[in-house]
Short mmCIF file of C-alpha atoms and ligand atoms in Angstrom, two decimals:
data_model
loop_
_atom_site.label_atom_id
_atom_site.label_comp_id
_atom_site.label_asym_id
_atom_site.label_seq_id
_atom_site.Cartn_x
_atom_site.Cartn_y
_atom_site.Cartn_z
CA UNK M 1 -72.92 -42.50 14.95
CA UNK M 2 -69.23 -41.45 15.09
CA UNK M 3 -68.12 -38.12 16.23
CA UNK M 4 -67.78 -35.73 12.71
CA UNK M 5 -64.28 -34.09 13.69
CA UNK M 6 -62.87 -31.00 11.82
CA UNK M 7 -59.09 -30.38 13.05
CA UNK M 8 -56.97 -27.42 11.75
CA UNK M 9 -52.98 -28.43 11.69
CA UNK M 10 -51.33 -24.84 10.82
CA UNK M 11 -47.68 -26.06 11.34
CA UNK M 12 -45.15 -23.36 11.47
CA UNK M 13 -47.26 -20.68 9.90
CA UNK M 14 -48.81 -17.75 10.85
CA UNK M 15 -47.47 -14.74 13.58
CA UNK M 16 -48.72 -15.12 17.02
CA UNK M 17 -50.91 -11.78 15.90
CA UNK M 18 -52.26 -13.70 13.11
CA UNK M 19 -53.47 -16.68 14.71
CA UNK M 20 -55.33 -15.19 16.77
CA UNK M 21 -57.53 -13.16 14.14
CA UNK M 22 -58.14 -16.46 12.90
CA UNK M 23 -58.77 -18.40 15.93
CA UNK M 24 -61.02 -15.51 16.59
CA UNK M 25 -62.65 -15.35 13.24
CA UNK M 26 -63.31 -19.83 13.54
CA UNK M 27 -64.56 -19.07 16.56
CA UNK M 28 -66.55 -16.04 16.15
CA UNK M 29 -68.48 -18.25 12.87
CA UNK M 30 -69.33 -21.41 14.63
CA UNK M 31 -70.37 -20.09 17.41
CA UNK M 32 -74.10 -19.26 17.04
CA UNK M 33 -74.50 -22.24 14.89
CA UNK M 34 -75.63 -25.54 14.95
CA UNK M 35 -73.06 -27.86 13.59
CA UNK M 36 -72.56 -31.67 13.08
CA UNK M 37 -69.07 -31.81 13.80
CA UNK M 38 -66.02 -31.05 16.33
CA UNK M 39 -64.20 -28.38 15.18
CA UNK M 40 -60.34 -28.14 16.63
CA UNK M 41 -57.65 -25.50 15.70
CA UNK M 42 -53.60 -26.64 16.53
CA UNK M 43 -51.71 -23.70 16.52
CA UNK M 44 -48.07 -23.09 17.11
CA UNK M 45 -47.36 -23.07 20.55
CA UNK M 46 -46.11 -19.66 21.24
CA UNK M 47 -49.97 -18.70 20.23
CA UNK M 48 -51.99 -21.27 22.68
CA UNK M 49 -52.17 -18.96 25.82
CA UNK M 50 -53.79 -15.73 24.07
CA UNK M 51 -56.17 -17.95 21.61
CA UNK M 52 -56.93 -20.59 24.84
CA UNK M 53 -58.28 -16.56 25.84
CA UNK M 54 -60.33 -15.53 23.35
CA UNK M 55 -62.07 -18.91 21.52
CA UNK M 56 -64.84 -21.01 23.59
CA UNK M 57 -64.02 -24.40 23.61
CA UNK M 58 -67.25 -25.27 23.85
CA UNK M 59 -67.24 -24.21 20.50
CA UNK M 60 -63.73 -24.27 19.13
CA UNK M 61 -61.42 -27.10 20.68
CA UNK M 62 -57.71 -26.27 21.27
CA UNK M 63 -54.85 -28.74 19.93
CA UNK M 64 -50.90 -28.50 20.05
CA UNK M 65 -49.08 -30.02 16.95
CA UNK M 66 -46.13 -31.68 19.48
CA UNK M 67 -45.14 -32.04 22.79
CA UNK M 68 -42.08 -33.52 24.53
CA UNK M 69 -41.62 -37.26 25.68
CA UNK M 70 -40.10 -36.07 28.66
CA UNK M 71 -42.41 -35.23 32.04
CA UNK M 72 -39.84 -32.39 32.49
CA UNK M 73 -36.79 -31.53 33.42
CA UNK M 74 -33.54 -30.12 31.81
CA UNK M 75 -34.43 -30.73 28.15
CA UNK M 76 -34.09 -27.15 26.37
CA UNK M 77 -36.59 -26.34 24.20
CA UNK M 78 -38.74 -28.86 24.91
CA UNK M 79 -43.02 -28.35 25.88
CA UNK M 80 -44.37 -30.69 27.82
CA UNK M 81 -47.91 -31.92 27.93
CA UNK M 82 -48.40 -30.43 31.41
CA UNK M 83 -47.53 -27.48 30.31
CA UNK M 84 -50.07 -28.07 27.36
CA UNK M 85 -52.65 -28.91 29.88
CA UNK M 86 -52.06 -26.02 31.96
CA UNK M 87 -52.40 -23.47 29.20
CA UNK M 88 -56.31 -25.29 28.13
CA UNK M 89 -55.07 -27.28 25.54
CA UNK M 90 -57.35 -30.84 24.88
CA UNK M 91 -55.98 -32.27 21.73
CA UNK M 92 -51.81 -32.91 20.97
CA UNK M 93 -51.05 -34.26 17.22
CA UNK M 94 -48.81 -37.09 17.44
CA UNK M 95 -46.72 -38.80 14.94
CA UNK M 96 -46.71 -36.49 12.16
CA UNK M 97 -44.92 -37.13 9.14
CA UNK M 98 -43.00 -34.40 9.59
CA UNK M 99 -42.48 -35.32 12.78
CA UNK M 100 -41.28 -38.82 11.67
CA UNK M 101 -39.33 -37.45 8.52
CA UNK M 102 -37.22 -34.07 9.37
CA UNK M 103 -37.35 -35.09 13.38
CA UNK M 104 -36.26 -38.73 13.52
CA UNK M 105 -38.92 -39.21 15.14
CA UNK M 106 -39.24 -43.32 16.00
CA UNK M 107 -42.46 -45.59 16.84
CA UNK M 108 -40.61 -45.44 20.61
CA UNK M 109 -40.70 -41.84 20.67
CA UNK M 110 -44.19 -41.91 19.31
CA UNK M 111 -45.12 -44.09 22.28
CA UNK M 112 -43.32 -42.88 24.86
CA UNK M 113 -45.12 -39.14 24.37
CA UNK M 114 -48.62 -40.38 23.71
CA UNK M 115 -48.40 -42.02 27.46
CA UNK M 116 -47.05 -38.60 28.35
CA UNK M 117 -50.19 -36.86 26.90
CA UNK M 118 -52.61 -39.32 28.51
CA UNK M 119 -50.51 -38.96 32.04
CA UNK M 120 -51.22 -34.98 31.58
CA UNK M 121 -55.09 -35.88 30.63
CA UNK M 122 -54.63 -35.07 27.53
CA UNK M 123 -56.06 -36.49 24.10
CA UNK M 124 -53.82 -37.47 21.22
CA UNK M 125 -54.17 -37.41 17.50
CA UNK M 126 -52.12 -39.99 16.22
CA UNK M 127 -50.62 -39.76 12.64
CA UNK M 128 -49.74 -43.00 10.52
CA UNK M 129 -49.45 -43.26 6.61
CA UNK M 130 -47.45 -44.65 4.20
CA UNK M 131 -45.04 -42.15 1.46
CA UNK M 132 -45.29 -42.68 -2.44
CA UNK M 133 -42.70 -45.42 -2.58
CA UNK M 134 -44.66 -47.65 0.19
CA UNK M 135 -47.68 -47.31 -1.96
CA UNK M 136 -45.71 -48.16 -5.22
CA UNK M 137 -44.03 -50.92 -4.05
CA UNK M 138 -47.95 -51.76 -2.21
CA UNK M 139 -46.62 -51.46 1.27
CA UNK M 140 -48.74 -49.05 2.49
CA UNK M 141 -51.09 -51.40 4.55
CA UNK M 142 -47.82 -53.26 5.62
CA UNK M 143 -46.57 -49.88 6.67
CA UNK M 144 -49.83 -48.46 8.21
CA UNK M 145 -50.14 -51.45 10.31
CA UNK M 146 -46.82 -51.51 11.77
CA UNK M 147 -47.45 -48.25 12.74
CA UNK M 148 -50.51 -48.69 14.83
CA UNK M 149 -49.01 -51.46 16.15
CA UNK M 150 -45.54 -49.99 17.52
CA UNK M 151 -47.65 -47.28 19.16
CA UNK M 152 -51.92 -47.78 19.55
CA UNK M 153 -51.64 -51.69 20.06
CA UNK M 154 -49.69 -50.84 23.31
CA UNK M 155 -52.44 -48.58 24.47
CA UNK M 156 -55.99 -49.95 27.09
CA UNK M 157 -58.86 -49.99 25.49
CA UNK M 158 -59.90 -46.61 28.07
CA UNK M 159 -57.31 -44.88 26.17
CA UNK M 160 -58.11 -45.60 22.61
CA UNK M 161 -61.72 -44.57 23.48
CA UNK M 162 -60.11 -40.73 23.58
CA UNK M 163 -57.85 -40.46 21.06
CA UNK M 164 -58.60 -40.07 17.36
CA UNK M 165 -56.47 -41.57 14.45
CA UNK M 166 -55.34 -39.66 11.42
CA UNK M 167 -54.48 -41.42 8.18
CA UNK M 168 -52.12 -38.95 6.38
CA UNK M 169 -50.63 -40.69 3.25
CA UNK M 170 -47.77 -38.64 3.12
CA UNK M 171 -47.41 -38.07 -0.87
CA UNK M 172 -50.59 -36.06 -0.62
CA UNK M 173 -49.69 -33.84 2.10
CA UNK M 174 -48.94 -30.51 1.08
CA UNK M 175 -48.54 -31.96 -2.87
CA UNK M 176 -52.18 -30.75 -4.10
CA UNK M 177 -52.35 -34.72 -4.86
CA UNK M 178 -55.55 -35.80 -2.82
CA UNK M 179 -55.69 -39.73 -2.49
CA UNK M 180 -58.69 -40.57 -4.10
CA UNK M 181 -62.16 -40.79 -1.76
CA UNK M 182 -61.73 -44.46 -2.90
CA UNK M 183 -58.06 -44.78 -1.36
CA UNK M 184 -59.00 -42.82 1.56
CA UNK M 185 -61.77 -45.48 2.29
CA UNK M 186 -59.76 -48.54 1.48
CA UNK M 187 -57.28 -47.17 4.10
CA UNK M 188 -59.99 -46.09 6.54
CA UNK M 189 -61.94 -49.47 6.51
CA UNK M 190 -58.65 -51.55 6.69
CA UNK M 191 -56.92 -49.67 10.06
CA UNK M 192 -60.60 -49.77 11.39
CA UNK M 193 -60.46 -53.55 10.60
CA UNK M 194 -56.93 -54.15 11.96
CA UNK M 195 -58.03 -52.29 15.44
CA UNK M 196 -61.31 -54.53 15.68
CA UNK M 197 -58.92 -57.35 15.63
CA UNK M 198 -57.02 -56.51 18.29
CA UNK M 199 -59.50 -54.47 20.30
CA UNK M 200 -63.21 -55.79 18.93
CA UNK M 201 -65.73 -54.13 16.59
CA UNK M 202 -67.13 -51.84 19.60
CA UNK M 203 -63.63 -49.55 19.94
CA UNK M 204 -63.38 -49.71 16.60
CA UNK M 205 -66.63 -48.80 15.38
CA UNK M 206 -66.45 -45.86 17.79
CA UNK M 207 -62.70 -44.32 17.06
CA UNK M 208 -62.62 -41.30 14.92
CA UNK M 209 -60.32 -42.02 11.83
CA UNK M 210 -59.36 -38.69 9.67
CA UNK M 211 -58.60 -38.03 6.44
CA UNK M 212 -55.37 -35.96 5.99
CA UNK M 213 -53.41 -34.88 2.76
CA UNK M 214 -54.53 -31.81 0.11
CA UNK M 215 -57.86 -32.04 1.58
CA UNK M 216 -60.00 -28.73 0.65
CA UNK M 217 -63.71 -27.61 0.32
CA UNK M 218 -64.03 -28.60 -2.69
CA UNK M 219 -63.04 -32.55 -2.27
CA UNK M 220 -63.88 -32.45 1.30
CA UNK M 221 -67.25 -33.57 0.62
CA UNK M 222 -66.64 -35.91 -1.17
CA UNK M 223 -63.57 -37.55 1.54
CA UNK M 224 -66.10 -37.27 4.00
CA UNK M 225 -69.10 -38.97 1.93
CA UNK M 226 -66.78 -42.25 2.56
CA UNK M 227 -68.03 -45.18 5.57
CA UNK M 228 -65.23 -44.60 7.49
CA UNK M 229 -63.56 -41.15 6.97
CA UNK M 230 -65.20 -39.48 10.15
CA UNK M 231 -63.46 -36.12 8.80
CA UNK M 232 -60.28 -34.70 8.46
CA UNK M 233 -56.83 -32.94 9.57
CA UNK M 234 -56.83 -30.26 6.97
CA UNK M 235 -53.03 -28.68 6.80
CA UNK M 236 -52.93 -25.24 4.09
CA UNK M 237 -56.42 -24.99 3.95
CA UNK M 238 -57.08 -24.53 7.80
CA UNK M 239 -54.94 -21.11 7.78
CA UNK M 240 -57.73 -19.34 5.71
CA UNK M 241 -60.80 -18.99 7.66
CA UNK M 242 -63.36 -19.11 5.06
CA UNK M 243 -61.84 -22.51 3.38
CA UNK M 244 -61.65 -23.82 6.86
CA UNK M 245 -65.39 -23.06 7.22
CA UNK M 246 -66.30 -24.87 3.97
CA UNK M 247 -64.49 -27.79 4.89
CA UNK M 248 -66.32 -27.82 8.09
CA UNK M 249 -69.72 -27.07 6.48
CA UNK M 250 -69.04 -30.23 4.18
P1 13P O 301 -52.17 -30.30 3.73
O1 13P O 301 -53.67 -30.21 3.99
O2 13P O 301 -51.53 -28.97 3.60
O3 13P O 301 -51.86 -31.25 2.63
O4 13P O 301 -51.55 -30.93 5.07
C1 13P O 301 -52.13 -32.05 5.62
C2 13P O 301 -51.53 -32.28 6.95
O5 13P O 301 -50.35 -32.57 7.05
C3 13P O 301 -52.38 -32.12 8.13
O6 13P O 301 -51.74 -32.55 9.27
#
């Protein structure tokens, strides 16, 4: 059996204040329960240090949604995954859309800071997924591949045993368009296909793939239902506690 994974992505929202009632609140929810699955909360970074102090990460596991290629050095602005690491942080998102979109962000770059996450012992959650044209014009495996290629082909097979792999079809992020629990599996079962070929049917069987784009509690159950959609990376509907809950619940 696959780990069940649960991670929240809240992008630029929420005041440092804020986050932390909800951290607090995820937290405070799971904690006395039994649950199937790995819940993990990626909060801006200027709100990692106070909610790395009040969540149990037993319970609740702590993500950033970035983090610099650089090791560090005189690069203003810039986090780097020590500095992640230092602060409790387990999980770094990498190779958002966003990311790739409104940051330029290349397959090097991509590659270059996932070896700086595992150097700082960290974990990465790497993004790939096609945008509406791809799909149209049926690139999207094309695209997807390529992807994985540029960046988790490059990896050791130690290292893809800790990371877990997002699919994020971009014209259902944010959109209220869900790709169908049909789509979602399609995608799933072909990038778990394309990493058995390169890295055999036991990494692949074992990597976590999520589901990301419009996913909420009411078609969460449905996402996860499918083979190979081990769970998701839930965007708007992880900065409400309750609808983060039912997601998890489902
Ligand atoms: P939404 O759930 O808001 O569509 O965002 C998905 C996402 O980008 C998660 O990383």
């Amino acid at each position: 059996m696959r780990t069940r994974i649960v991670a929240g992505n809240w992008k630029m929202n929420t005041l440092p204040s804020e986050g932390v009632v909800l951290a607090k609140e995820i937290n405070q929810y799971f904690k006395s329960k039994d649950k199937d699955a790995k819940i993990i909360i990626c909060p801006p970074y200027t709100h990692l240090y106070e909610i790395a102090n009040q969540i149990d990460q037993d319970n609740v596991e702590l993500g950033a949604q970035n983090c610099s290629y650089e090791k560090s050095g005189a690069y203003t602005g810039e986090i780097s995954a020590d500095m992640l690491k230092n602060l409790g942080v387990k999980w770094v998102i990498i190779g958002h859309s966003e990311r790739r979109s409104y940051y330029n962000e290349s397959d090097e770059i991509l590659f270059e800071k996932v070896q700086r996450v595992f150097e700082s012992e960290l974990n990465p959650i790497f993004c790939c997924g096609e945008v509406l044209e791809q799909r149209n014009n049926k690139n999207h495996f094309k695209v997807v591949k390529t992807q994985l290629e540029n960046v988790v082909f490059k990896l050791n097979e130690s290292e893809l045993k800790k990371m877990i792999i997002a699919y994020e079809p971009v014209w259902a992020i944010g959109t209220g368009i869900t790709a169908s629990p049909g789509q979602a599996q399609e995608m799933h079962a072909f990038i778990r296909k394309t990493i058995a070929e390169k890295f055999g049917n036991n990494i692949a069987e074992s990597i976590p793939l999520l589901y990301g784009g419009s996913c909420k509690p009411n078609n969460a159950k449905e996402l996860f239902g499918q083979d190979d959609v081990d769970g998701g990376l839930i965007g708007g509907a992880s900065l409400k506690a309750n609808d983060f809950i039912e997601i998890v619940k489902a």
